[in-house]
PDB file of C-alpha atoms in Angstrom:
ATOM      1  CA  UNK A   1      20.557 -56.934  -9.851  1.00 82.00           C
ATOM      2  CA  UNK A   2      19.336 -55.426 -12.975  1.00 90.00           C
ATOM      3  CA  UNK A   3      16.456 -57.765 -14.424  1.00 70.00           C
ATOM      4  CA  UNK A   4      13.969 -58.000 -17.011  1.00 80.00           C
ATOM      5  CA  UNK A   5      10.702 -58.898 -15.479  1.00 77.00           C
ATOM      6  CA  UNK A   6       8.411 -59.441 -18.282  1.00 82.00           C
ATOM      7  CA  UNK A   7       7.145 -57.979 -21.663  1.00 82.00           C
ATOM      8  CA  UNK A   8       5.994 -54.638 -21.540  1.00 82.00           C
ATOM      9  CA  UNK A   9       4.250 -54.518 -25.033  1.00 86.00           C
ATOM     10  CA  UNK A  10       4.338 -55.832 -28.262  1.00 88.00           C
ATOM     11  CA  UNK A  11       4.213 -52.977 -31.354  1.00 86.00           C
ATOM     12  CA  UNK A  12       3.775 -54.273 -34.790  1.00 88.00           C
ATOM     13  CA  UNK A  13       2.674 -52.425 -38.162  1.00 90.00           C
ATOM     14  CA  UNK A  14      -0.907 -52.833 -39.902  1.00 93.00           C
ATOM     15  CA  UNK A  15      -2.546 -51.929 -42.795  1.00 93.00           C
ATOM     16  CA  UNK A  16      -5.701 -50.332 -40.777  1.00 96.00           C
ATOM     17  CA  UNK A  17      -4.378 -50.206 -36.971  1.00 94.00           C
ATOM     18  CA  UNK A  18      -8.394 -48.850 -35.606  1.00 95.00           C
ATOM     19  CA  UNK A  19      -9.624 -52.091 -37.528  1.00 96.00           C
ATOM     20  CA  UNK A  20      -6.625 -54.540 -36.266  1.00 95.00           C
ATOM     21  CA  UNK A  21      -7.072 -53.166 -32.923  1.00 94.00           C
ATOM     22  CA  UNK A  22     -10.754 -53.824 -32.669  1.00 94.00           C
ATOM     23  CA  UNK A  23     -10.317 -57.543 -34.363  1.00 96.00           C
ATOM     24  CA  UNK A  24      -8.097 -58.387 -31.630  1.00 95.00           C
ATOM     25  CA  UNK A  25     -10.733 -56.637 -28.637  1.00 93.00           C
ATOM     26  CA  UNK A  26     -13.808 -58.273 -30.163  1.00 94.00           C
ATOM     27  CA  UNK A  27     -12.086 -61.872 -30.997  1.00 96.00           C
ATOM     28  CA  UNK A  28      -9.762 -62.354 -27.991  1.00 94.00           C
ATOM     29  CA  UNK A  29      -9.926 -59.414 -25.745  1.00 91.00           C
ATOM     30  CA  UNK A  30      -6.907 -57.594 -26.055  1.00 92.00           C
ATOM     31  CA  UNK A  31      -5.820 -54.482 -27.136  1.00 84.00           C
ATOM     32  CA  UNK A  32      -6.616 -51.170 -27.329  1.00 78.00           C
ATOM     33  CA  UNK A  33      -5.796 -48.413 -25.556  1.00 78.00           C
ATOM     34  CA  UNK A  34      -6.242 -50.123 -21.712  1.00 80.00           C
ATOM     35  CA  UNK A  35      -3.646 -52.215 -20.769  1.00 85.00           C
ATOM     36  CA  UNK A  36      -4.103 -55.644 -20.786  1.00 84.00           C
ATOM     37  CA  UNK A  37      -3.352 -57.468 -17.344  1.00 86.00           C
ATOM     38  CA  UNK A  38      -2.555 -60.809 -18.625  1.00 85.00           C
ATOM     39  CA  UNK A  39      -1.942 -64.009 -15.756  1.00 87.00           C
ATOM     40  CA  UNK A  40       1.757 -64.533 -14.852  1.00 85.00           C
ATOM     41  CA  UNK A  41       2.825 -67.937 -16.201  1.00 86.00           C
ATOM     42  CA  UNK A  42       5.281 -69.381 -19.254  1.00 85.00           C
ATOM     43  CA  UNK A  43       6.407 -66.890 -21.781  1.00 87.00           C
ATOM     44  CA  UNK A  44       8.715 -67.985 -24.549  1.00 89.00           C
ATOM     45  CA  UNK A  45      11.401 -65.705 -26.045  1.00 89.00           C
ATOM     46  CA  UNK A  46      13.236 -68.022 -28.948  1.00 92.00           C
ATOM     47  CA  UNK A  47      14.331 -66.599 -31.639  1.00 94.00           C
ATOM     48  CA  UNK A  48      14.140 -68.587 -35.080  1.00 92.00           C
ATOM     49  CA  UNK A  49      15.970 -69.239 -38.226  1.00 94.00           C
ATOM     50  CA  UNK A  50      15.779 -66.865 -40.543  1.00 91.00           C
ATOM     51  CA  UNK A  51      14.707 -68.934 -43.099  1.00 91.00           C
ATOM     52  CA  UNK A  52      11.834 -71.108 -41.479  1.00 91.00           C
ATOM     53  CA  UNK A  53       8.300 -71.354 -42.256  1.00 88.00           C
ATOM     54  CA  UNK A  54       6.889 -72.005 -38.841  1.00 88.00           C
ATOM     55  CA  UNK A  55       5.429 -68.958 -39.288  1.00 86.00           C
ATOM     56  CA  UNK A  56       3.747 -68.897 -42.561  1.00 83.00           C
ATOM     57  CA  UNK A  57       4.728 -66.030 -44.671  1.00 85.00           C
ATOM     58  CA  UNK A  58       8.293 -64.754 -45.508  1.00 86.00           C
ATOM     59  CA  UNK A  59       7.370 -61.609 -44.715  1.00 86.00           C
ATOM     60  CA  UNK A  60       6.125 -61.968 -41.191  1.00 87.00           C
ATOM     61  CA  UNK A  61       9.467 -61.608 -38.858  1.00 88.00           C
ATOM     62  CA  UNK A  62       7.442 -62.679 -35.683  1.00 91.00           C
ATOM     63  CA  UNK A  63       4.433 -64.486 -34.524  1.00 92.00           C
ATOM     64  CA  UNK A  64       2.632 -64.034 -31.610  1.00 92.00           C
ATOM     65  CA  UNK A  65       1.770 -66.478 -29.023  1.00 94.00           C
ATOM     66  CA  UNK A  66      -1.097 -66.056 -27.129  1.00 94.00           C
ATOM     67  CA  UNK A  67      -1.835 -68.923 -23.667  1.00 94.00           C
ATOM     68  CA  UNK A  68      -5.224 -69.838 -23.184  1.00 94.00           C
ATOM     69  CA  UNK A  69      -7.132 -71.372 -20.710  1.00 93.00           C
ATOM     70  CA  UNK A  70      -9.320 -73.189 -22.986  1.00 94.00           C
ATOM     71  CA  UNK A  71      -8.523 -74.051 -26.274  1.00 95.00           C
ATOM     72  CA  UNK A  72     -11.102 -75.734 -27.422  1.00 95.00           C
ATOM     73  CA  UNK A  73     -13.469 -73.548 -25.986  1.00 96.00           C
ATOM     74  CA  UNK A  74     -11.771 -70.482 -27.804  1.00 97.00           C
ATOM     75  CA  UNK A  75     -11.470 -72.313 -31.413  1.00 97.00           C
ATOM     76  CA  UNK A  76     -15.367 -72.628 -31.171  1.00 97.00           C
ATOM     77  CA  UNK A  77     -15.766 -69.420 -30.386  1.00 97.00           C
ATOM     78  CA  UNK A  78     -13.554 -68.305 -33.076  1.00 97.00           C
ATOM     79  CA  UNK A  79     -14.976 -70.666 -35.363  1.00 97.00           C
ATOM     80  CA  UNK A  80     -18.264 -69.330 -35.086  1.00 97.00           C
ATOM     81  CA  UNK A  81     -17.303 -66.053 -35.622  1.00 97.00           C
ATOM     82  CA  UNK A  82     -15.866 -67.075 -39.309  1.00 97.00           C
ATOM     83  CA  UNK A  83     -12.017 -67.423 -38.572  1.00 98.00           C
ATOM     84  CA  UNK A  84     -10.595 -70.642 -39.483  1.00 97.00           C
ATOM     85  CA  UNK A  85      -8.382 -71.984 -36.670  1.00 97.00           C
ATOM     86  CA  UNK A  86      -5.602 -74.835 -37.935  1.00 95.00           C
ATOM     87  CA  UNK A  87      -5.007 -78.196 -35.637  1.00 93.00           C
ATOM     88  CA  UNK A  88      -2.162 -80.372 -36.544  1.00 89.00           C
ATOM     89  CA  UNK A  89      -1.553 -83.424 -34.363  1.00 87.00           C
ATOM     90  CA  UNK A  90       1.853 -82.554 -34.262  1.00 86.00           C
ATOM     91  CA  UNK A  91       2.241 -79.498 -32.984  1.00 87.00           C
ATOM     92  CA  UNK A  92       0.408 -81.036 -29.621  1.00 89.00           C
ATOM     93  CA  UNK A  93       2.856 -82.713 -27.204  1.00 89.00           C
ATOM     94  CA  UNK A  94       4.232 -82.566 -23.792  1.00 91.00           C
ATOM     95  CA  UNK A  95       4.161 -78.718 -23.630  1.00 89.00           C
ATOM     96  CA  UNK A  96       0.695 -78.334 -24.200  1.00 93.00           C
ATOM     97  CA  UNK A  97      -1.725 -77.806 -27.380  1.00 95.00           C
ATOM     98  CA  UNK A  98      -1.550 -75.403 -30.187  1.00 95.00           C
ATOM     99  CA  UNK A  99      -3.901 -73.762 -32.505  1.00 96.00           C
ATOM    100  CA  UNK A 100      -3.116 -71.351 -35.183  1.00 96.00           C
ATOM    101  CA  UNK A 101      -5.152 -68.511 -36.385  1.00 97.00           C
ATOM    102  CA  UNK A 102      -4.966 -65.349 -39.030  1.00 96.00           C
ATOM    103  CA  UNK A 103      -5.509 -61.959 -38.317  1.00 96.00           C
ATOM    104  CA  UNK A 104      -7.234 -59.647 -40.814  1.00 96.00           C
ATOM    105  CA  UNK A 105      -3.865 -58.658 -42.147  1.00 94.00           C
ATOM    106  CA  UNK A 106      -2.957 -62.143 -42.505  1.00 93.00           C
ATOM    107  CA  UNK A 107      -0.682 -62.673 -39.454  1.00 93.00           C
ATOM    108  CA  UNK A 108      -0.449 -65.868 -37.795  1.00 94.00           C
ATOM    109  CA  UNK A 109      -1.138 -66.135 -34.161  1.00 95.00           C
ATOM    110  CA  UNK A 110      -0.438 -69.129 -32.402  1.00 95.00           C
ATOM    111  CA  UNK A 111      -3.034 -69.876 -29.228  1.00 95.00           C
ATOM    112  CA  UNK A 112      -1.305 -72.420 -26.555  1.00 94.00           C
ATOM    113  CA  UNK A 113      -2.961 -74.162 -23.869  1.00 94.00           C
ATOM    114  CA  UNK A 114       0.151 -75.167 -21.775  1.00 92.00           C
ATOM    115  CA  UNK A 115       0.158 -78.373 -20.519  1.00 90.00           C
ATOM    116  CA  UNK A 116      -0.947 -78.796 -16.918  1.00 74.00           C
ATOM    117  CA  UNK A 117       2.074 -79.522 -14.654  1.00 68.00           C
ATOM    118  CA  UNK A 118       1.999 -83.325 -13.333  1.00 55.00           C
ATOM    119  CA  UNK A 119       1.041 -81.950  -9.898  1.00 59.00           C
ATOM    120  CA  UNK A 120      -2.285 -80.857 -11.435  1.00 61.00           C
ATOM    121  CA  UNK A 121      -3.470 -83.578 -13.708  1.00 49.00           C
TER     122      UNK A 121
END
């Protein structure tokens, strides 16, 4: 049977593409023009209501959702770099831990650290 097996890329506009591109190599190595091989695990396809502000700005139609291995680890990192990274309590919870970044263009990106399955904690 016919199947989707995954996402194949995601395409999005920006003000300076060379710049966006190397934002997202140096900051959390992806992009450019290699493929990225990413880990299998949980991807999320939901769309939203048009009018919600999960997202931050009007404007942006989508956010990305990046899984990380360590979240903490990564905010640091960011964090010392100069990018503010947003925590909210309630946006942690039985799927894991979020974290919320902007990209120079002023895209959120949302970094998850799924929650371990009860098998591994």
């Amino acid at each position: 049977m016919a199947a989707v097996t995954g996402v194949g890329g995601l395409f999005f506009r920006a003000s300076n593409p060379e710049a966006l591109t190397a934002w997202y190599a140096e900051h959390l190595g992806i992009g450019g023009t290699v493929p990225w091989m990413g880990d299998a695990g949980p991807m999320v396809f939901a769309p939203f209501a048009a009018d919600t502000d999960y997202f931050g700005r009007p404007e942006q139609w989508a956010m990305i959702n990046l899984r990380v291995d360590d979240l903490d680890g990564l905010v640091a990192k960011l964090e010392a770099a100069g990018i503010a990274a947003e925590r909210r309590a309630e946006w942690d919870g039985p799927h894991g831990r979020f974290a919320r970044i902007h990209d120079p263009d002023g895209n959120a990106v949302e970094l998850w650290e799924p929650a371990l399955p009860p098998s591994e904690r």
